[in-house]
XYZ file of C-alpha atoms in Angstrom:
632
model
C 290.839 66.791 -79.878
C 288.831 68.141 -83.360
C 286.464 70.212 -83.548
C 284.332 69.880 -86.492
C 281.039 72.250 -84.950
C 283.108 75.439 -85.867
C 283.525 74.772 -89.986
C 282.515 77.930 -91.392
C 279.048 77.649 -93.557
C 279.671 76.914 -97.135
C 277.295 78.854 -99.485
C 275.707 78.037 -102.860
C 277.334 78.981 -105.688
C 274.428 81.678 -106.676
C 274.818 83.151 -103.360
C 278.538 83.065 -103.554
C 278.197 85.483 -106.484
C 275.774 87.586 -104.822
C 277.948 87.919 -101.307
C 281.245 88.880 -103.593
C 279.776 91.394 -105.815
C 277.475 93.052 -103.137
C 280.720 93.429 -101.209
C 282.557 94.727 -103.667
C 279.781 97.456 -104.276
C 279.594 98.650 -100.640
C 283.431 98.403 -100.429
C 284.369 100.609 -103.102
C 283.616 104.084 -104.632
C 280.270 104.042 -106.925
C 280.396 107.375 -108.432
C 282.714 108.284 -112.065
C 282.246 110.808 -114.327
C 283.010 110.981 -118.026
C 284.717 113.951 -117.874
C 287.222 112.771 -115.286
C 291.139 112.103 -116.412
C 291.541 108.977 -118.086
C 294.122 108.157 -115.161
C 291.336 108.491 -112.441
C 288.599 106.507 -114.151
C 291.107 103.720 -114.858
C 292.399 103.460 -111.307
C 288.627 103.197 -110.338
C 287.724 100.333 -112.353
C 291.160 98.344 -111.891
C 290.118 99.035 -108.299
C 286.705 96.761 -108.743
C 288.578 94.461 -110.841
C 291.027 93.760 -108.070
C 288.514 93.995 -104.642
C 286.662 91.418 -106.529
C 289.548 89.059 -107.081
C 290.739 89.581 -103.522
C 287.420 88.985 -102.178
C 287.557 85.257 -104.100
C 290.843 84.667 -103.284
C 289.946 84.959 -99.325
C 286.884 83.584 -99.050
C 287.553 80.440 -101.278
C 291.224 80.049 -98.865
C 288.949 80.480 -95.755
C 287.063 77.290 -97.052
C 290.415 75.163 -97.784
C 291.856 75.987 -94.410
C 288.907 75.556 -92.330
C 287.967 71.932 -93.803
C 290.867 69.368 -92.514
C 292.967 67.379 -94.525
C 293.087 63.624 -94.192
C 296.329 63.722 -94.850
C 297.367 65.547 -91.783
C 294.270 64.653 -89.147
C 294.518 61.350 -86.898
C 293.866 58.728 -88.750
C 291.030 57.301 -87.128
C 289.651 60.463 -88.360
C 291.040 60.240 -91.564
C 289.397 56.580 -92.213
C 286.355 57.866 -91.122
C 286.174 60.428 -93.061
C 286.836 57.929 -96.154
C 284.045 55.821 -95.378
C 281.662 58.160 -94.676
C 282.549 60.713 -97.706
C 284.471 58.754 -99.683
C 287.640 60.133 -99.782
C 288.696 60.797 -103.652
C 285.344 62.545 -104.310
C 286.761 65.034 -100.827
C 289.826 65.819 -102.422
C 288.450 66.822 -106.019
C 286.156 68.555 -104.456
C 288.892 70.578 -102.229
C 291.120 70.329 -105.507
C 288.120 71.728 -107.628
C 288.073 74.979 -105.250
C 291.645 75.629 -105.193
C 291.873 75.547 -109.063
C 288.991 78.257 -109.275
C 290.611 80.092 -106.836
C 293.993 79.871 -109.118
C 291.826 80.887 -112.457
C 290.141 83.838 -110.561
C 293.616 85.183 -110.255
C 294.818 84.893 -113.520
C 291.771 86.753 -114.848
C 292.193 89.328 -112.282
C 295.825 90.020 -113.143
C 294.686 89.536 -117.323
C 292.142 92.201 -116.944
C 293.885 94.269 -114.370
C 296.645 94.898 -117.596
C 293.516 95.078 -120.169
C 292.302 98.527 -118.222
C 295.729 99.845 -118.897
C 294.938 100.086 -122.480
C 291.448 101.896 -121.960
C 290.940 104.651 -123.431
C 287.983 106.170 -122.522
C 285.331 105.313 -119.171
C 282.633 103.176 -121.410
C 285.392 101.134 -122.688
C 286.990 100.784 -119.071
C 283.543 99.715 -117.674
C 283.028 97.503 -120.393
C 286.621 95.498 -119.555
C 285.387 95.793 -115.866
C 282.189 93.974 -116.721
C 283.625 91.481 -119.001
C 285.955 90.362 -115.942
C 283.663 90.501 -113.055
C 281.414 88.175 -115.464
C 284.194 86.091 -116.238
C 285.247 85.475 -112.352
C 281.473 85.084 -111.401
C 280.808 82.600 -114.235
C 283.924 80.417 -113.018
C 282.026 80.490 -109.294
C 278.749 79.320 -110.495
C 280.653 75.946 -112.070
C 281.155 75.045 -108.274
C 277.777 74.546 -107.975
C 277.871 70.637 -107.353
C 281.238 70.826 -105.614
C 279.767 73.816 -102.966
C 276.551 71.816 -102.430
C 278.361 68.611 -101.754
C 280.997 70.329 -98.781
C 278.129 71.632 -97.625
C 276.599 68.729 -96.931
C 279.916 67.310 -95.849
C 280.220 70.254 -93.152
C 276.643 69.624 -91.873
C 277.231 65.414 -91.207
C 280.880 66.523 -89.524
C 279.686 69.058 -87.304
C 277.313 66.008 -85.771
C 279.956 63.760 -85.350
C 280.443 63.029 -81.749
C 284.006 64.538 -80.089
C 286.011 61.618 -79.985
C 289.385 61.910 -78.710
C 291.677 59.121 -80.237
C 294.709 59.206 -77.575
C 291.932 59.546 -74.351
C 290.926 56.339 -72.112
C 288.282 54.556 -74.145
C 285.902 50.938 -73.798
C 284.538 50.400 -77.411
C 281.810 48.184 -77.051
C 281.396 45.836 -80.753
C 279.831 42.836 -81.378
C 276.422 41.597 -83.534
C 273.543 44.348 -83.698
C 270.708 44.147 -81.135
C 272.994 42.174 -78.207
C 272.870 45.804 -75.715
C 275.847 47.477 -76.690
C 273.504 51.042 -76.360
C 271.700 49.363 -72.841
C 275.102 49.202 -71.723
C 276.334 52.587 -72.669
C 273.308 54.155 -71.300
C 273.735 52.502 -67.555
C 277.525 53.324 -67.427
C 277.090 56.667 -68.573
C 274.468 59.995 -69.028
C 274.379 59.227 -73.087
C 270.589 58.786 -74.029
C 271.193 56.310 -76.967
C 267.763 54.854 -79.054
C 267.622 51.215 -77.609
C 264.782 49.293 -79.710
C 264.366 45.496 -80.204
C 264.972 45.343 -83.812
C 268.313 45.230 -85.652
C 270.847 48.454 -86.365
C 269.095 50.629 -84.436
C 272.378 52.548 -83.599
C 273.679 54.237 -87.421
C 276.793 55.041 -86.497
C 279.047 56.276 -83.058
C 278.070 57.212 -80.373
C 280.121 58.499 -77.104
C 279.593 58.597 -73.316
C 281.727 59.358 -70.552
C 281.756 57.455 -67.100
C 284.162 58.077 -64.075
C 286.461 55.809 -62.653
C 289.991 56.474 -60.458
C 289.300 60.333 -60.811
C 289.767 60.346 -64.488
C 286.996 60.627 -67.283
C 286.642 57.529 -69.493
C 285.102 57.734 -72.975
C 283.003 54.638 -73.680
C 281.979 54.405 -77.504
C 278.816 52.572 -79.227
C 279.526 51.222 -82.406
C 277.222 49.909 -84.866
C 276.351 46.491 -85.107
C 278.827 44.523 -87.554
C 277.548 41.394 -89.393
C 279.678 38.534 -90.133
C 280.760 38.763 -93.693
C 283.699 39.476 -95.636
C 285.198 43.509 -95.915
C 284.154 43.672 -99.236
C 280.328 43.430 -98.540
C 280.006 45.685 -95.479
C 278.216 48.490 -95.817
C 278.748 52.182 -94.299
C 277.565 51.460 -91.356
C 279.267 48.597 -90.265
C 282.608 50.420 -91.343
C 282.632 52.981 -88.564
C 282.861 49.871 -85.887
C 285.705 48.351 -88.212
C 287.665 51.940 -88.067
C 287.174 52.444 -84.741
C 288.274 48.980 -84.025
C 291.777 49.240 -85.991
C 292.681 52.619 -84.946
C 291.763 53.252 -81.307
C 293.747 52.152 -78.446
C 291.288 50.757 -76.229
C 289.658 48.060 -74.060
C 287.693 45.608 -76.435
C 284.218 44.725 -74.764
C 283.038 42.334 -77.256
C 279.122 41.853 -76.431
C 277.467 38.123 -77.147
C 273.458 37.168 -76.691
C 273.359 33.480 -75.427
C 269.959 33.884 -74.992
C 269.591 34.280 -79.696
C 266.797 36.840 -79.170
C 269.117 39.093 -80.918
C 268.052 36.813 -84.010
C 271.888 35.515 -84.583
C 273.030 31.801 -82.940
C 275.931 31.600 -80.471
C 278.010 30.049 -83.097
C 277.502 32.870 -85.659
C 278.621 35.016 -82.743
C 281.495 32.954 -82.386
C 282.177 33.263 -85.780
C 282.361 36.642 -86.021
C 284.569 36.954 -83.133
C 287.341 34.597 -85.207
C 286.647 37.140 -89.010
C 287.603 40.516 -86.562
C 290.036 38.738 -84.094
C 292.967 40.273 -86.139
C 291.370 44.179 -84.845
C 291.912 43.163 -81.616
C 295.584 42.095 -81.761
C 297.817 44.324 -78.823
C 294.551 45.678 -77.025
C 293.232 44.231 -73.688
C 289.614 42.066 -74.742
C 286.746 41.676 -72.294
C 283.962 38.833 -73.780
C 280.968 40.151 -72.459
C 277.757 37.669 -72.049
C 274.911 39.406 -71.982
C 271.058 38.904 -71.011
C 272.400 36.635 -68.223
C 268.742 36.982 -66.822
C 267.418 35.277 -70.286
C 269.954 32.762 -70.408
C 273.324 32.090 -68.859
C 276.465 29.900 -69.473
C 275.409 27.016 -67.725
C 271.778 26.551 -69.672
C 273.524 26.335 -72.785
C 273.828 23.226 -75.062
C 276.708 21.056 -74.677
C 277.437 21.977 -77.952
C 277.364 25.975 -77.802
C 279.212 25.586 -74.224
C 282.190 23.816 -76.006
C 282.267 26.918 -78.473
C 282.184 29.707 -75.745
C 285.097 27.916 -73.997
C 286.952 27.198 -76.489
C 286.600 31.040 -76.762
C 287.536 31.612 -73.470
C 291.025 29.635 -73.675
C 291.360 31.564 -77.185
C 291.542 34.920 -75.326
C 293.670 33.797 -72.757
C 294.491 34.620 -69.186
C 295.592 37.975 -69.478
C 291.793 38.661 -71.012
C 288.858 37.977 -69.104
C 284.791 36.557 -69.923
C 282.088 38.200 -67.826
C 278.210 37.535 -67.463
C 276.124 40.388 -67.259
C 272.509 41.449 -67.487
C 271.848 45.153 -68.312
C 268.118 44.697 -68.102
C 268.935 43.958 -63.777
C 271.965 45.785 -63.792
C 274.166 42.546 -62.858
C 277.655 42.761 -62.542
C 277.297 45.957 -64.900
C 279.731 47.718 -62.727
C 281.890 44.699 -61.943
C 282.237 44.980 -65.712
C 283.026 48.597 -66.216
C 285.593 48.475 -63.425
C 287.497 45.201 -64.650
C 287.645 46.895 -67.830
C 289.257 50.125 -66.906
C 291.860 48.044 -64.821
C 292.689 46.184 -68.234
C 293.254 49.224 -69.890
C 295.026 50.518 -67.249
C 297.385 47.881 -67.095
C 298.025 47.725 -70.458
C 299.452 51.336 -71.048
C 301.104 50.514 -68.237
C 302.852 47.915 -70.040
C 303.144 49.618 -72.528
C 305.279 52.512 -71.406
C 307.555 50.094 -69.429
C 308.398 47.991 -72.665
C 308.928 51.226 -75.000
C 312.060 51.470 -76.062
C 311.650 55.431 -75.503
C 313.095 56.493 -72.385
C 312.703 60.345 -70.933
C 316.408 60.743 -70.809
C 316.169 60.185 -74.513
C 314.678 63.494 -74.384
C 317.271 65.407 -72.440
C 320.383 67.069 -73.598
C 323.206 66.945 -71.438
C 325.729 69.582 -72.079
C 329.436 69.031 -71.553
C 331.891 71.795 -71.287
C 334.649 71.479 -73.567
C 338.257 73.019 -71.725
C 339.507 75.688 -74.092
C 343.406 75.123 -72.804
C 345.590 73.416 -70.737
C 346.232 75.529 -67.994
C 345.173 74.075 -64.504
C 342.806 76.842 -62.447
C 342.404 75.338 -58.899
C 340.500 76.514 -56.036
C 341.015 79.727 -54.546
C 341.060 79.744 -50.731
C 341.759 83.341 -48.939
C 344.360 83.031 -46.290
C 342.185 83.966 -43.444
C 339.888 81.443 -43.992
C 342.042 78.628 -44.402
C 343.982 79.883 -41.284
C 340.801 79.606 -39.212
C 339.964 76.163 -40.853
C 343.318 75.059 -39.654
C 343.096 76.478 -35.905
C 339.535 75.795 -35.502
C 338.435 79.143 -34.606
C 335.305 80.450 -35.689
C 334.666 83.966 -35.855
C 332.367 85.863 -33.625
C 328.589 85.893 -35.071
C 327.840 89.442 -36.344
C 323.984 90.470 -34.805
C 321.986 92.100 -37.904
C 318.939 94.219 -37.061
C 316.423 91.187 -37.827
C 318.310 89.291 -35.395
C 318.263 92.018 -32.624
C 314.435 92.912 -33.848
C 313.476 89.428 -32.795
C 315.279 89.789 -29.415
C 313.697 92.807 -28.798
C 309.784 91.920 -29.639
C 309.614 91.407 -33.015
C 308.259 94.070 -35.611
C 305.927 96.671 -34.518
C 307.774 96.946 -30.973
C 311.339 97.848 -31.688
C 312.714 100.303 -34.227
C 315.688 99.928 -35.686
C 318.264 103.243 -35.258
C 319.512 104.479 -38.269
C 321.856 107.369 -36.901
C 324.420 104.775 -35.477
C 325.604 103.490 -38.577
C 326.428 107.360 -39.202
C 330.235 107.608 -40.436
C 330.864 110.692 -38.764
C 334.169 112.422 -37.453
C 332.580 112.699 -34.229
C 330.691 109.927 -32.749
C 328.886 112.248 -30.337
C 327.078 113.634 -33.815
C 325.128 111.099 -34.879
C 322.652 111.988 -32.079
C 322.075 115.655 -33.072
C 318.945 116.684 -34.502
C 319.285 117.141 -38.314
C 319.006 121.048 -39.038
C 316.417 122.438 -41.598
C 317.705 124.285 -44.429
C 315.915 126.347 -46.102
C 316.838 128.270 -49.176
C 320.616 127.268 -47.630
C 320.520 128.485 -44.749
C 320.100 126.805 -41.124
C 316.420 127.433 -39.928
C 317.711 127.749 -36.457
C 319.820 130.367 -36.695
C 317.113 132.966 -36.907
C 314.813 131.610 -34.413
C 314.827 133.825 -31.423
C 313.882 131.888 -27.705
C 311.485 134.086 -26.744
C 309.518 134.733 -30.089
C 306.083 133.546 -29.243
C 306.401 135.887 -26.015
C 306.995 138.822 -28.206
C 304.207 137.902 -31.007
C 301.736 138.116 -28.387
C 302.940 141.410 -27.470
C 302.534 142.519 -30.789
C 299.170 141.314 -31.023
C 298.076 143.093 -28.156
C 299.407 146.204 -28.837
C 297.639 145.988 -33.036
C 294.491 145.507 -30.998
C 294.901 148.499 -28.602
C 295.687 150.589 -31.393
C 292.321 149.438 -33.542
C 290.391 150.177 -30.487
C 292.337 153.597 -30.248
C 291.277 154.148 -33.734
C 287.327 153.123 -33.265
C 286.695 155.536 -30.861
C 288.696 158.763 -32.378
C 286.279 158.931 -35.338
C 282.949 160.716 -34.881
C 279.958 160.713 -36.719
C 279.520 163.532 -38.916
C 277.097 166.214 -38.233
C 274.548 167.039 -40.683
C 272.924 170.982 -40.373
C 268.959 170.446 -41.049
C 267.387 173.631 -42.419
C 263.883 174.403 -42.915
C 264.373 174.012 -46.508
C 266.088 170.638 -46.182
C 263.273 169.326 -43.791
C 260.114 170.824 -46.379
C 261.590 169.172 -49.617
C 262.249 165.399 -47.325
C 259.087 165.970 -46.551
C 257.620 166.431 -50.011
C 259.485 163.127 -51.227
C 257.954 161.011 -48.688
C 254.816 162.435 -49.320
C 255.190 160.850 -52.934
C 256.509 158.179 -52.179
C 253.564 157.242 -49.948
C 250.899 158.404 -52.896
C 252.754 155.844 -54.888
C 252.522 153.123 -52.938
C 248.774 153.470 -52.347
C 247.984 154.017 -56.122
C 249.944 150.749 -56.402
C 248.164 148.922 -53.760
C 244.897 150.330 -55.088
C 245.825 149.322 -58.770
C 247.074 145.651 -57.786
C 243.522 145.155 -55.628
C 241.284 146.426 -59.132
C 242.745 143.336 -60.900
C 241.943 140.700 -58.587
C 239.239 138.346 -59.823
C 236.420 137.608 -57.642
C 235.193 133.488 -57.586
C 232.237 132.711 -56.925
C 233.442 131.910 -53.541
C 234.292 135.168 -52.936
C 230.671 135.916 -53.887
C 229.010 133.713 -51.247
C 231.072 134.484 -48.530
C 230.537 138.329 -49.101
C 226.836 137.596 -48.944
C 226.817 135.160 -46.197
C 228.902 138.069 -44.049
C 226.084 140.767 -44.702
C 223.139 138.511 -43.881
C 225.150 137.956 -41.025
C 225.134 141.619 -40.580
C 221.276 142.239 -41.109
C 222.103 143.363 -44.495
C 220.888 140.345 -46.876
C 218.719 142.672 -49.136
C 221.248 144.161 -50.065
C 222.440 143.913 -53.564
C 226.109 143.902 -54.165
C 227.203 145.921 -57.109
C 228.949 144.124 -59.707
C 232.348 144.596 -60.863
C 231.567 144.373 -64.876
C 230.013 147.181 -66.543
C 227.314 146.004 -68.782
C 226.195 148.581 -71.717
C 223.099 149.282 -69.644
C 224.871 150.165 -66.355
C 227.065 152.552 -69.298
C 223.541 154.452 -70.622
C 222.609 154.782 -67.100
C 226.076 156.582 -65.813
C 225.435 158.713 -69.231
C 221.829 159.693 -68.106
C 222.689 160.548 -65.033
C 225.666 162.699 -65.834
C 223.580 164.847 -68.632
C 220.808 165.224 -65.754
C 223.909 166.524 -63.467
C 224.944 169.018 -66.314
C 221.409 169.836 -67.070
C 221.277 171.223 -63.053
C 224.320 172.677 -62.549
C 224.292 173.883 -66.269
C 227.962 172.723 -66.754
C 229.541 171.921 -70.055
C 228.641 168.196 -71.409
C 231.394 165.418 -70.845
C 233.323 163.658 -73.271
C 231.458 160.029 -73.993
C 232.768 156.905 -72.871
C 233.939 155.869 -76.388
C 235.867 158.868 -77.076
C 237.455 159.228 -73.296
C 238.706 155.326 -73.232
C 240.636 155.902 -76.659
C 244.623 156.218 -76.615
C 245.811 159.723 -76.983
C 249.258 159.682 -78.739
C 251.759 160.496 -76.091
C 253.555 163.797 -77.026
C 257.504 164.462 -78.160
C 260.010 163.808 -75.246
C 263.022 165.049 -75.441
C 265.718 162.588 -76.790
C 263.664 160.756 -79.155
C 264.731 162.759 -82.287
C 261.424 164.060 -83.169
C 260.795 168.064 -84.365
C 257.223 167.428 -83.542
C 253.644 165.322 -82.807
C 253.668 165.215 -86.614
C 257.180 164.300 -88.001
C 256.887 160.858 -85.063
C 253.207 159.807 -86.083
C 254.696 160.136 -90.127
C 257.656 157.599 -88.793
C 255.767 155.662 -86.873
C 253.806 154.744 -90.035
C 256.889 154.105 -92.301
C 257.786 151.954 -89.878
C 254.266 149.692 -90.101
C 255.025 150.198 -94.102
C 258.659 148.483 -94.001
C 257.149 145.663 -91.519
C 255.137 144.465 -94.446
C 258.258 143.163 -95.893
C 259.424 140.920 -92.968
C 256.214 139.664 -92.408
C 255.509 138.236 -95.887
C 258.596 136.799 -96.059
C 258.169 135.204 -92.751
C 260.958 136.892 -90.553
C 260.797 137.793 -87.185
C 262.341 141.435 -87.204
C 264.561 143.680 -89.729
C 266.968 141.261 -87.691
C 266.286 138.176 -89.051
C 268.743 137.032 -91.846
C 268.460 132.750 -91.150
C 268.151 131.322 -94.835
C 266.629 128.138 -93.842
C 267.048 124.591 -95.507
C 264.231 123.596 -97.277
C 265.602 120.607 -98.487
C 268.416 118.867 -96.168
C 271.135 117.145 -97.550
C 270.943 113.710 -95.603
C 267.386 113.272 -96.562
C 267.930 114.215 -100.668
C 271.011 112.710 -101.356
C 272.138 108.908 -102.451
C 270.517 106.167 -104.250
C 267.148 105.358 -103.687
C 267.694 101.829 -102.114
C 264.652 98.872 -100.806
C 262.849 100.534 -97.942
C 260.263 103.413 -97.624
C 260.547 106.447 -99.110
C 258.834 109.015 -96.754
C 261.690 111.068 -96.919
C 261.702 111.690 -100.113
C-alpha cells in the first residue's frame, strides 16, 4: 500500500534560496571583528560556507527520497505514473536535482580550501559571498524542474489508495454505459454520474463487503475503440489498470445505444482489449436492462452478443442488470467476488511454489562412529520387568486439595526440618537479639513486679507533693505602702488611656440624632449640644473669658493658644550623647543638612546604595529586526 498524501512540499526555487540562507543566518554566529586572529575569523566563515552546503545537501536528498522511483514501486504504479507524467521528463527532473546537489558540494569543498588562503576578514567574507552566491545561483536554475515536481506531488497526493495485491472488480467498458452508477450502489464512493460522455477523468475506488473481507471495486475511464497509438491520457489509466491488476473483469455493455455507441462497436471493443483480460475471471455485464434487454434485440445484434457469450466461455459468466432499479445489482457483485475467489484459489493450487519450499529442514551430521544407546537405570528397568510400580509420593497440592483447597489448609513447613531430633521441629524458634536468646532474660513474673514498681514511683510522687510548702512572705508596712502606690498608677494609667482612646472617636451624624432624640426624650430638646470642633470664634471667646477671669482675680495673663499648642524641644536624656539643649538642636540640624543629599539624588536613607538600571540589557541589545520598536 503507497502513500503518496505524505510527499513533503516542494518549494520554488526563489524560496529555496530564501529558506537555506535564512537558516544558515539563525544557525550560526553573526558577530566578527576585524581585530580577531586570522584563525578565528576563518573558522567563522568556513563555518557559513559549510552550514550552507549541508543545508542543500539535506534538503535536496529529503526531496529524492521522499518522491518514489518507478523503478522500484509496483508497477501498476509505475505505468501510471508514465502516463500521467511521462516518465523520461520524471527522471531528468529527479536526475536534474541530484546533479545540483553534487555541484553544491564541490563548490562547498572548492571554497571551503579558498578560506584557507585568506588573509585578512574582508577578503574571507568576500570568498564567503562569492560561494554562497555561487550555490544559490545553481538553486535558482531548478526553477522549471522545482515547479514541475511540484505539480507532480500535488496530482499524486489525489490519487486514490489503490492497493495492487488486495481483492479488486475493475469495472471497463465504453464511456457513459454506468460503470460510476454501479460503483456508487455497491459501495459509499460518491462518483459524478452525468449523461454525457467521459464524465469520469481518471480512477476512482470504492470498497464493498462481502464474506467478511473488504473488496476494492475501481472505476475506470471510459476507453474508445481505437488503436494504442491514438488513446489519449485518459483512456490509458483503464488500459494500465487492466494489464497490471489481478482482478475480476466486469466488462459493462448498453444494449439499449443511449450511451451513443452501437452494440457492435461494443463488441468490437471487447475483441481490440480481449488480450488484457487473458488469466483473469470476466463477467459481461448488460446494462440498462430496464431500457432494453437481450431478448428485444435485433436478430442481428443477438447473434453478436452470443457469439460473445460462447467467446468467454463457461468458466465466465453474462449477466443483465439495471442500476437505475437496482436489478440483479447484487446478484452481480456477489457472482463476481465468487469468480475471483475461485480463481486465486486456483491459482495457489496450480503454483508450482509449495510452503515446504520455504522450510529448512536441518539434519544432524554424526561426528564419529561410536554407537551411544539408551541409558536405562537398573531400578527402573527392574520394575519394568516385575511390573511393580512404585508407591505415589502425596505433594502438598495434592494433600491441599484433600484437605479443602487453598485458603482452608496450610501447609507445615517445620516437618520437612532435617533435624537430629525429630521432637525439635515443633519448638518455637527463639529470638536473638544482638546474639543472645531473648528468653533467657525474661523473668515469669515480670509484669507482676512492673506494677509494683509503678505503684511504689507513684506513692513516692505523692510523698513528694505534699512535703513542700508554700513559702511565707513577711508583709511590712513599707512593703504594703509602696504595692499600694504602684497600683495606684497603674489605675491612673489606664483611665488616662481610656479617656485618651474615647477623645478620638468620631461622632456620625447618627450619633448626632440619637443623642438628640435621647434628650427630647428626657425633656431636654432645647438644649444645645456643644460641639466637638473648636471654631476660631469659640477660641476668642475662651480668650475673653480667661482675661475677664485674670482681670478679677488679678492673676498673671496666660500663655495664648498659639504659643501653648507649639512643640517644646524635649530636653537631654541621659544616654543620647548630648553635653546639652544646644550641642542636640546644632546636630539635629546637620542632620536635615546631609538629608539634602539623599533626597536629590533620590535615595531613601544614608542606607540606600541600589545603582539602578536605566537601560536593561534585553531591551538595548541585538539587531533591530521587523516588528515594533517600543522598546527602544
Amino acid at each position: 500500500m503507497y502513500n503518496f498524501k505524505g510527499l513533503t512540499v516542494v518549494p520554488s526555487s526563489s524560496d529555496f534560496v530564501n529558506i537555506v540562507l535564512s537558516k544558515t543566518q539563525r544557525k550560526t554566529p553573526t558577530v566578527i571583528h576585524k581585530n580577531y586572529e586570522i584563525s578565528r575569523i576563518r573558522k567563522f566563515y568556513t563555518r557559513k560556507v559549510k552550514f550552507t552546503q549541508k543545508s542543500i545537501h539535506d534538503r535536496l536528498t529529503e526531496l529524492l527520497e521522499n518522491f518514489p522511483r518507478m523503478d522500484d514501486i509496483h508497477p501498476f504504479y509505475g505505468d501510471l505514473m508514465n502516463v500521467l507524467y511521462d516518465k523520461d521528463h520524471y527522471k531528468v527532473a529527479l536526475g536534474q536535482i541530484s546533479a545540483t546537489r553534487h555541484i553544491v558540494d564541490s563548490i562547498g569543498r572548492d571554497y571551503v580550501r579558498l578560506l584557507k588562503y585568506g588573509d585578512s576578514m574582508y577578503r574571507c567574507k568576500q570568498v564567503k559571498r562569492a560561494g554562497l552566491g555561487r550555490m544559490a545561483a545553481t538553486l535558482r536554475k531548478l526553477g522549471p524542474t522545482l515547479s514541475y515536481l511540484e505539480q507532480v506531488r500535488q496530482h499524486m497526493s489525489r490519487l486514490p489508495s489503490i492497493d495492487p495485491n488486495s481483492r479488486t472488480l475493475l469495472v471497463c467498458g465504453f464511456p457513459n454505459v454506468g460503470k460510476s452508477s454501479f460503483l456508487n450502489k455497491v459501495s459509499r464512493a460518491d462518483v459524478e454520474v452525468q449523461p454525457y460522455a467521459f464524465t469520469t477523468k481518471s480512477l476512482y475506488v470504492g470498497h464493498t463487503e462481502y464474506d467478511y473481507s473488504t473488496w476494492q471495486v475501481i472505476d475506470t475511464p471510459g476507453i474508445l475503440d481505437h488503436s494504442l497509438e491514438n488513446r489519449n491520457v485518459i483512456e490509458m489509466q483503464s488500459i494500465t489498470a487492466l494489464a497490471h491488476l489481478d482482478a475480476c473483469i466486469l466488462y459493462f455493455m448498453d444494449l439499449s445505444g443511449e450511451c451513443g455507441y452501437s452494440v457492435e462497436a461494443q463488441v468490437s471493443l471487447f475483441q481490440s482489449i480481449q488480450p488484457l483480460f487473458v488469466g483473469k475471471p470476466l463477467v459481461v455485464v448488460l446494462n440498462k436492462s430496464d431500457l432494453c434487454n437481450r431478448e428485444s434485440l435485433s436478430p442481428a445484434d443477438q447473434e453478436l452478443v452470443q457469439r460473445m457469450a460462447d467467446f468467454i466461455g463457461s468458466q465466465n459468466m453474462m449477466i443483465e442488470i439495471s442500476t437505475l432499479i437496482d436489478e440483479a445489482v447484487g446478484t452481480l457483485k456477489e457472482s463476481a467476488c465468487k469468480l475471483l475467489l475461485q480463481h486465486r484459489s486456483q491459482q495457489s493450487k496450480n503454483s508450482q511454489i509449495s510452503a515446504s519450499g520455504e522450510l529448512f529442514c536441518a539434519l544432524p551430521k554424526g561426528r564419529d562412529t561410536i554407537a551411544r544407546p539408551v541409558s536405562i537405570p537398573e531400578s527402573v528397568q527392574h520394575e519394568i520387568i516385575t511390573g511393580k510400580v512404585p508407591p505415589k509420593v502425596f505433594t502438598e497440592k495434592d494433600i491441599e486439595e484433600r484437605m479443602g483447597g487453598p485458603g482452608v489448609y496450610f501447609p507445615s513447613l517445620e516437618k520437612h526440618y532435617l533435624l537430629e531430633d525429630e521432637e525439635w521441629k515443633c519448638d518455637v524458634v527463639p529470638e536473638i537479639l544482638d546474639g543472645m536468646n531473648v528468653f533467657d532474660y525474661a523473668s515469669p513474673d515480670i509484669e507482676q513486679k512492673l506494677l509494683e514498681i509503678e505503684l511504689e514511683q507513684e506513692q513516692q510522687v505523692q510523698k513528694n507533693a505534699n512535703a513542700v510548702k508554700k513559702p511565707s512572705i513577711k508583709e511590712d508596712a513599707q512593703t504594703k505602702l509602696a504595692l499600694e502606690v504602684v497600683q495606684s498608677q497603674l489605675a491612673i494609667r489606664k483611665m488616662e488611656n481610656m479617656i485618651n482612646k474615647r477623645r478620638n472617636v468620631k461622632k456620625t451624624k447618627a450619633m448626632q440624632v440619637a443623642i438628640e432624640k435621647h434628650q427630647s426624650g428626657i425633656g431636654k430638646s432645647n438644649v444645645k449640644v456643644p460641639s466637638r470642633k473648636r471654631t476660631r470664634g469659640d477660641m476668642a471667646e475662651a480668650a475673653l473669658e480667661s482675661e475677664r477671669l485674670l482681670s478679677i482675680s488679678g492673676g498673671v495673663k496666660s500663655v495664648g493658644f498659639s504659643k501653648a499648642g507649639m512643640t517644646r524641644t524635649s530636653a537631654v536624656t541621659r544616654g543620647e550623647g548630648f553635653r546639652d539643649m544646644d550641642q542636640k538642636i546644632h546636630a539635629a540640624k546637620l542632620m536635615r543638612l546631609g538629608a539634602r543629599k539623599w533626597s536629590n539624588d533620590g535615595r531613601k536613607g544614608e542606607g540606600d546604595h541600589s545603582v539602578p538600571d536605566m537601560m536593561p540589557k534585553h531591551l538595548y541589545v541585538g539587531k533591530m529586526t521587523v516588528g515594533k520598536r517600543r522598546s527602544r
